[in-house]
């Protein structure tokens, strides 16, 4: 444990020396170099200072009871600070790329003759026109697609309505046919009953007109 603390303190001292060296170089560099270079030196010095601070705080954590808890806390703060420095460097890199691109474009335009400049302008105008034409074609395609989908939906709805109408008509025919069949059954039943009554009436009439039976002879 003592050896680890000594190593951490030694690392902290090294980072402190590095931070002091970077800080000492930064002012002289600022006087002779552009602002982005000075910013990079400042970020380098700040990173060295953070590493020195982190090493010292880590060594102090080993003297506490809750070592891991202490290390976790300072690690989070340290990583956030380094992430902020990385964001600053990323922003500087993006600025450098934009500046180099603008400078390259300026140099290219300076080398171009008036005819070349006009040609480049014509190309840009033609590209813009082509882009607008593509957008217009795409809008027209979308409009045609929407119209086709609307027509398709109308056709589907019309077909569904026809099917529904045919089903309703078929249902009405079935109902009428069933009603007609019921009427026919009732009529036939009435006819059968009428025939039965007529037959019964005829039987009754015959029974009434039948001659009486002959009497038996009187005994002597």
Short mmCIF file of C-alpha atoms in Angstrom, two decimals:
data_model
loop_
_atom_site.label_atom_id
_atom_site.label_comp_id
_atom_site.label_asym_id
_atom_site.label_seq_id
_atom_site.Cartn_x
_atom_site.Cartn_y
_atom_site.Cartn_z
CA UNK A 1 0.00 0.00 0.00
CA UNK A 2 2.82 2.42 0.90
CA UNK A 3 4.58 1.64 -2.39
CA UNK A 4 1.35 2.38 -4.32
CA UNK A 5 0.94 5.72 -2.56
CA UNK A 6 4.56 6.60 -3.33
CA UNK A 7 4.03 5.74 -7.01
CA UNK A 8 0.90 7.86 -7.17
CA UNK A 9 2.66 10.80 -5.53
CA UNK A 10 5.54 10.40 -7.99
CA UNK A 11 3.07 10.42 -10.90
CA UNK A 12 1.39 13.50 -9.46
CA UNK A 13 4.75 15.28 -9.28
CA UNK A 14 5.48 14.33 -12.90
CA UNK A 15 2.13 15.64 -14.11
CA UNK A 16 2.65 18.84 -12.12
CA UNK A 17 6.02 19.40 -13.82
CA UNK A 18 4.42 18.74 -17.22
CA UNK A 19 1.63 21.22 -16.45
CA UNK A 20 4.11 23.88 -15.38
CA UNK A 21 6.18 23.32 -18.53
CA UNK A 22 3.11 23.58 -20.78
CA UNK A 23 1.96 26.69 -18.95
CA UNK A 24 5.35 28.27 -19.36
CA UNK A 25 5.41 27.51 -23.09
CA UNK A 26 1.88 28.74 -23.71
CA UNK A 27 2.47 32.51 -23.20
CA UNK A 28 5.45 32.62 -25.57
CA UNK A 29 3.56 30.56 -28.13
CA UNK A 30 0.61 32.91 -27.92
CA UNK A 31 2.74 35.79 -29.01
CA UNK A 32 3.97 34.04 -32.16
CA UNK A 33 1.21 31.58 -33.12
CA UNK A 34 -2.46 31.83 -34.02
CA UNK A 35 -5.23 31.57 -31.42
CA UNK A 36 -6.08 27.88 -32.16
CA UNK A 37 -2.50 26.87 -31.37
CA UNK A 38 -2.63 28.81 -28.12
CA UNK A 39 -5.91 27.08 -27.26
CA UNK A 40 -4.34 23.70 -27.89
CA UNK A 41 -1.45 24.56 -25.56
CA UNK A 42 -3.92 25.70 -22.92
CA UNK A 43 -5.87 22.44 -23.26
CA UNK A 44 -2.65 20.43 -22.99
CA UNK A 45 -1.66 22.31 -19.84
CA UNK A 46 -5.12 21.83 -18.36
CA UNK A 47 -5.02 18.11 -19.12
CA UNK A 48 -1.65 17.79 -17.38
CA UNK A 49 -3.00 19.69 -14.39
CA UNK A 50 -6.04 17.40 -14.20
CA UNK A 51 -3.87 14.28 -14.36
CA UNK A 52 -1.66 15.66 -11.56
CA UNK A 53 -4.71 16.48 -9.44
CA UNK A 54 -6.23 13.04 -10.10
CA UNK A 55 -3.04 11.27 -9.08
CA UNK A 56 -2.81 13.29 -5.85
CA UNK A 57 -6.46 12.70 -4.98
CA UNK A 58 -6.12 8.98 -5.73
CA UNK A 59 -3.18 8.76 -3.34
CA UNK A 60 -5.26 10.53 -0.70
CA UNK A 61 -8.11 8.05 -1.17
CA UNK A 62 -5.88 5.16 -0.06
CA UNK A 63 -5.58 6.83 3.33
CA UNK A 64 -9.33 6.74 3.85
CA UNK A 65 -11.52 3.93 5.14
CA UNK A 66 -13.86 3.76 2.10
CA UNK A 67 -11.15 3.63 -0.55
CA UNK A 68 -13.26 2.41 -3.49
CA UNK A 69 -16.04 4.89 -2.83
CA UNK A 70 -13.53 7.73 -2.79
CA UNK A 71 -11.83 6.51 -5.99
CA UNK A 72 -15.16 6.20 -7.80
CA UNK A 73 -16.14 9.77 -6.95
CA UNK A 74 -12.92 11.41 -8.08
CA UNK A 75 -12.83 9.21 -11.19
CA UNK A 76 -16.24 10.51 -12.30
CA UNK A 77 -15.17 14.14 -11.83
CA UNK A 78 -11.87 13.46 -13.62
CA UNK A 79 -13.55 11.80 -16.61
CA UNK A 80 -16.07 14.63 -16.96
CA UNK A 81 -13.27 17.20 -16.98
CA UNK A 82 -11.32 15.25 -19.60
CA UNK A 83 -14.46 14.87 -21.70
CA UNK A 84 -14.92 18.63 -21.65
CA UNK A 85 -11.35 19.10 -22.87
CA UNK A 86 -11.96 16.57 -25.65
CA UNK A 87 -15.04 18.52 -26.70
CA UNK A 88 -12.96 21.67 -26.88
CA UNK A 89 -10.36 19.91 -29.01
CA UNK A 90 -13.09 18.56 -31.31
CA UNK A 91 -14.45 22.07 -31.75
CA UNK A 92 -10.96 23.35 -32.60
CA UNK A 93 -10.50 20.55 -35.13
CA UNK A 94 -13.82 21.43 -36.78
CA UNK A 95 -12.81 25.10 -36.94
CA UNK A 96 -9.49 24.12 -38.48
CA UNK A 97 -11.21 22.02 -41.14
CA UNK A 98 -13.61 24.82 -42.01
CA UNK A 99 -10.77 27.32 -42.20
CA UNK A 100 -8.68 25.03 -44.41
CA UNK A 101 -11.66 24.39 -46.67
CA UNK A 102 -12.42 28.10 -47.02
CA UNK A 103 -8.76 28.87 -47.70
CA UNK A 104 -8.56 26.12 -50.30
CA UNK A 105 -11.69 27.41 -52.00
CA UNK A 106 -10.32 30.97 -51.98
CA UNK A 107 -7.05 29.84 -53.52
CA UNK A 108 -8.88 27.80 -56.12
CA UNK A 109 -11.05 30.75 -57.08
CA UNK A 110 -8.03 33.04 -57.27
CA UNK A 111 -6.38 30.66 -59.73
CA UNK A 112 -9.44 30.50 -61.92
CA UNK A 113 -9.79 32.82 -64.90
CA UNK A 114 -13.01 34.84 -65.34
CA UNK A 115 -14.14 32.26 -67.89
CA UNK A 116 -13.50 29.44 -65.40
CA UNK A 117 -15.28 31.35 -62.67
CA UNK A 118 -18.27 31.85 -64.97
CA UNK A 119 -18.17 28.18 -65.89
CA UNK A 120 -18.12 27.21 -62.23
CA UNK A 121 -21.04 29.55 -61.57
CA UNK A 122 -22.95 28.03 -64.49
CA UNK A 123 -22.28 24.54 -63.13
CA UNK A 124 -23.55 25.54 -59.72
CA UNK A 125 -26.67 27.05 -61.29
CA UNK A 126 -27.20 23.93 -63.43
CA UNK A 127 -26.76 21.68 -60.40
CA UNK A 128 -29.27 23.76 -58.46
CA UNK A 129 -31.74 23.58 -61.35
CA UNK A 130 -31.29 19.80 -61.61
CA UNK A 131 -31.82 19.50 -57.87
CA UNK A 132 -35.02 21.53 -58.07
CA UNK A 133 -36.20 19.43 -61.04
CA UNK A 134 -35.61 16.23 -59.07
CA UNK A 135 -37.54 17.66 -56.14
CA UNK A 136 -40.41 18.62 -58.44
CA UNK A 137 -40.47 15.15 -60.03
CA UNK A 138 -40.46 13.59 -56.60
CA UNK A 139 -43.34 15.82 -55.49
CA UNK A 140 -45.27 14.88 -58.64
CA UNK A 141 -44.63 11.19 -58.04
CA UNK A 142 -45.89 11.54 -54.49
CA UNK A 143 -49.00 13.37 -55.73
CA UNK A 144 -49.64 10.70 -58.40
CA UNK A 145 -49.12 7.96 -55.84
CA UNK A 146 -51.57 9.63 -53.46
CA UNK A 147 -54.13 9.98 -56.29
CA UNK A 148 -53.69 6.34 -57.29
CA UNK A 149 -54.12 5.21 -53.69
CA UNK A 150 -57.24 7.37 -53.36
CA UNK A 151 -58.69 5.92 -56.58
CA UNK A 152 -57.84 2.41 -55.47
CA UNK A 153 -59.60 3.00 -52.17
CA UNK A 154 -62.65 4.37 -54.03
CA UNK A 155 -62.70 1.29 -56.27
CA UNK A 156 -62.42 -1.01 -53.27
CA UNK A 157 -65.22 0.83 -51.50
CA UNK A 158 -67.41 0.69 -54.62
CA UNK A 159 -66.78 -3.06 -54.99
CA UNK A 160 -67.58 -3.60 -51.32
CA UNK A 161 -70.81 -1.64 -51.72
CA UNK A 162 -71.77 -3.75 -54.76
CA UNK A 163 -71.11 -6.95 -52.84
CA UNK A 164 -73.14 -5.65 -49.93
CA UNK A 165 -76.01 -4.63 -52.25
CA UNK A 166 -75.98 -8.05 -53.95
CA UNK A 167 -76.01 -9.76 -50.59
CA UNK A 168 -78.95 -7.65 -49.45
CA UNK A 169 -80.84 -8.40 -52.69
CA UNK A 170 -80.10 -12.10 -52.32
CA UNK A 171 -81.37 -11.94 -48.76
CA UNK A 172 -84.54 -10.21 -49.90
CA UNK A 173 -85.09 -12.85 -52.59
CA UNK A 174 -84.57 -15.63 -50.06
CA UNK A 175 -87.04 -13.97 -47.72
CA UNK A 176 -89.62 -13.61 -50.51
CA UNK A 177 -89.08 -17.20 -51.63
CA UNK A 178 -89.49 -18.44 -48.07
CA UNK A 179 -92.67 -16.37 -47.70
CA UNK A 180 -94.02 -17.71 -51.00
CA UNK A 181 -93.23 -21.27 -49.96
CA UNK A 182 -95.03 -20.71 -46.66
CA UNK A 183 -98.07 -19.30 -48.47
CA UNK A 184 -98.07 -22.28 -50.85
CA UNK A 185 -97.88 -24.69 -47.91
CA UNK A 186 -100.78 -22.95 -46.17
CA UNK A 187 -102.81 -22.98 -49.40
CA UNK A 188 -102.16 -26.68 -49.94
CA UNK A 189 -103.07 -27.36 -46.35
CA UNK A 190 -106.35 -25.49 -46.79
CA UNK A 191 -107.02 -27.41 -49.98
CA UNK A 192 -106.41 -30.72 -48.22
CA UNK A 193 -108.70 -29.71 -45.38
CA UNK A 194 -111.39 -28.64 -47.85
CA UNK A 195 -111.14 -31.97 -49.67
CA UNK A 196 -111.35 -33.78 -46.37
CA UNK A 197 -114.45 -31.84 -45.38
CA UNK A 198 -116.01 -32.51 -48.79
CA UNK A 199 -115.31 -36.22 -48.48
CA UNK A 200 -116.75 -36.29 -44.97
CA UNK A 201 -119.83 -34.45 -46.15
CA UNK A 202 -120.31 -36.97 -48.96
CA UNK A 203 -119.99 -39.88 -46.54
CA UNK A 204 -122.55 -38.31 -44.25
CA UNK A 205 -124.99 -37.82 -47.17
CA UNK A 206 -124.67 -41.41 -48.30
CA UNK A 207 -125.32 -42.65 -44.81
CA UNK A 208 -128.53 -40.64 -44.63
CA UNK A 209 -129.98 -41.92 -47.97
CA UNK A 210 -129.21 -45.65 -47.37
CA UNK A 211 -132.52 -47.79 -47.24
CA UNK A 212 -133.46 -49.24 -43.84
CA UNK A 213 -132.66 -52.86 -43.17
CA UNK A 214 -135.45 -55.50 -43.65
CA UNK A 215 -137.20 -56.66 -40.44
CA UNK A 216 -137.01 -60.29 -39.34
CA UNK A 217 -140.08 -62.56 -40.09
CA UNK A 218 -142.68 -62.91 -37.36
CA UNK A 219 -142.67 -66.38 -35.76
CA UNK A 220 -145.86 -68.45 -36.16
#
